[in-house]
Short mmCIF file of C-alpha atoms in Angstrom, two decimals:
data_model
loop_
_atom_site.label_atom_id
_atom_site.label_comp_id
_atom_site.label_asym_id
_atom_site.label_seq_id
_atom_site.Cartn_x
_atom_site.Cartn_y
_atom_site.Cartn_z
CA UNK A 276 125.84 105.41 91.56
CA UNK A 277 122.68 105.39 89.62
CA UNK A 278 120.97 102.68 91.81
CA UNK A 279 121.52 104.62 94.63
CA UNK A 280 120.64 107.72 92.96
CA UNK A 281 117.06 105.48 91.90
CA UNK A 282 116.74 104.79 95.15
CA UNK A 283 116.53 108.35 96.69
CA UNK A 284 113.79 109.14 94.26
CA UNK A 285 112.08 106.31 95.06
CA UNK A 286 112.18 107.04 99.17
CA UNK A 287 111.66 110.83 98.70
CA UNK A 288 108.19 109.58 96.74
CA UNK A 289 107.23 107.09 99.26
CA UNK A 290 107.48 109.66 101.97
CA UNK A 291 105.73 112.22 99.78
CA UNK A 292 102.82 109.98 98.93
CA UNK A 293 102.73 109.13 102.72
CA UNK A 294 102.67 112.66 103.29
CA UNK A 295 99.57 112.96 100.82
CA UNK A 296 97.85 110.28 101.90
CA UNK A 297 96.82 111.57 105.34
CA UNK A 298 93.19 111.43 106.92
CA UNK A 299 91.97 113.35 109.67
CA UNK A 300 89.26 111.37 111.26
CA UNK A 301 86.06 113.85 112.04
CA UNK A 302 82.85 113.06 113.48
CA UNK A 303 79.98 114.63 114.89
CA UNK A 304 81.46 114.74 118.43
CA UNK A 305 84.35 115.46 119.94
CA UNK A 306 86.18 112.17 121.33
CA UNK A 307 89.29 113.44 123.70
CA UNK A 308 89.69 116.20 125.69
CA UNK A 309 87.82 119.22 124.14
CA UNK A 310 87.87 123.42 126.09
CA UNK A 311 84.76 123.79 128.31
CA UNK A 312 84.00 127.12 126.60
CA UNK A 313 83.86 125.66 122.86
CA UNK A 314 80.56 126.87 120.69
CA UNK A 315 77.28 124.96 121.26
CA UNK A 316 77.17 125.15 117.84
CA UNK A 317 79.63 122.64 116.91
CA UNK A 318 79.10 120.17 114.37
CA UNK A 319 82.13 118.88 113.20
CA UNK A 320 84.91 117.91 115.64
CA UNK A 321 88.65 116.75 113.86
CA UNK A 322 89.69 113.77 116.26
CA UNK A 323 92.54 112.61 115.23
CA UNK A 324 94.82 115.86 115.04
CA UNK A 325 98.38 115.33 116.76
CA UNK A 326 101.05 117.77 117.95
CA UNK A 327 102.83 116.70 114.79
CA UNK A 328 100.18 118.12 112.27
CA UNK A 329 100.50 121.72 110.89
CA UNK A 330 98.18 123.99 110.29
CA UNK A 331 98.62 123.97 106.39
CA UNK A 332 97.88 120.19 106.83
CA UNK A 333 94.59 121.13 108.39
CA UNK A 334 93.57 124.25 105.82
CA UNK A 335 94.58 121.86 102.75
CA UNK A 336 92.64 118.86 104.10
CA UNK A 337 89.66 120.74 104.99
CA UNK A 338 89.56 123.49 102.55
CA UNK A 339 89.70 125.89 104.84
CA UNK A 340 92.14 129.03 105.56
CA UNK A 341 94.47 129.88 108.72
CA UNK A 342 91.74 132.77 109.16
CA UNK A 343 88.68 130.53 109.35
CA UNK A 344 90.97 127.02 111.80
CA UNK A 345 92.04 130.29 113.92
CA UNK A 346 88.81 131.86 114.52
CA UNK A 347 87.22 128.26 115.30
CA UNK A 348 89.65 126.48 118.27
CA UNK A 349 89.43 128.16 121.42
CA UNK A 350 91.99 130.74 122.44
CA UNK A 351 93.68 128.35 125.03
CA UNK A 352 95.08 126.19 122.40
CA UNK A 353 98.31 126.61 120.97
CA UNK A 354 97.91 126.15 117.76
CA UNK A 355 100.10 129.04 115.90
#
């Protein structure tokens, strides 16, 4: 009972420390499929963002709110 009660704790931290330990892999130009219309004035493309990946993934990561990530991807992406 208590080993497996040891062992729960121990997978529910391995998955949260996974969770943690993610990276989104940036760059100073966009490396997949990017909207025709995007901003000249982009510096900073996120490249390695999958359909899995939330949006409070993305704010916490990169400091940033909902406000600012929906104001700066193009209106054609489903992001919300």
């Amino acid at each position: 009972m208590i080993f497996s009660q040891v062992l729960s704790l121990a997978l529910l931290g391995s998955v949260n420390a996974a969770t943690l330990g993610k990276r989104f892999s940036s760059g100073g130009f966009a490396t997949g499929e990017k909207d025709p219309n995007v901003s000249s004035g982009c510096t900073c493309w996120a490249n390695s963002i999958k359909l899995t990946d939330t949006c409070a993934a993305l704010e916490s990561y990169y400091g940033i709110t909902i406000a600012q990530l929906v104001s700066w991807v193009s209106r054609k992406s489903p992001i919300i």
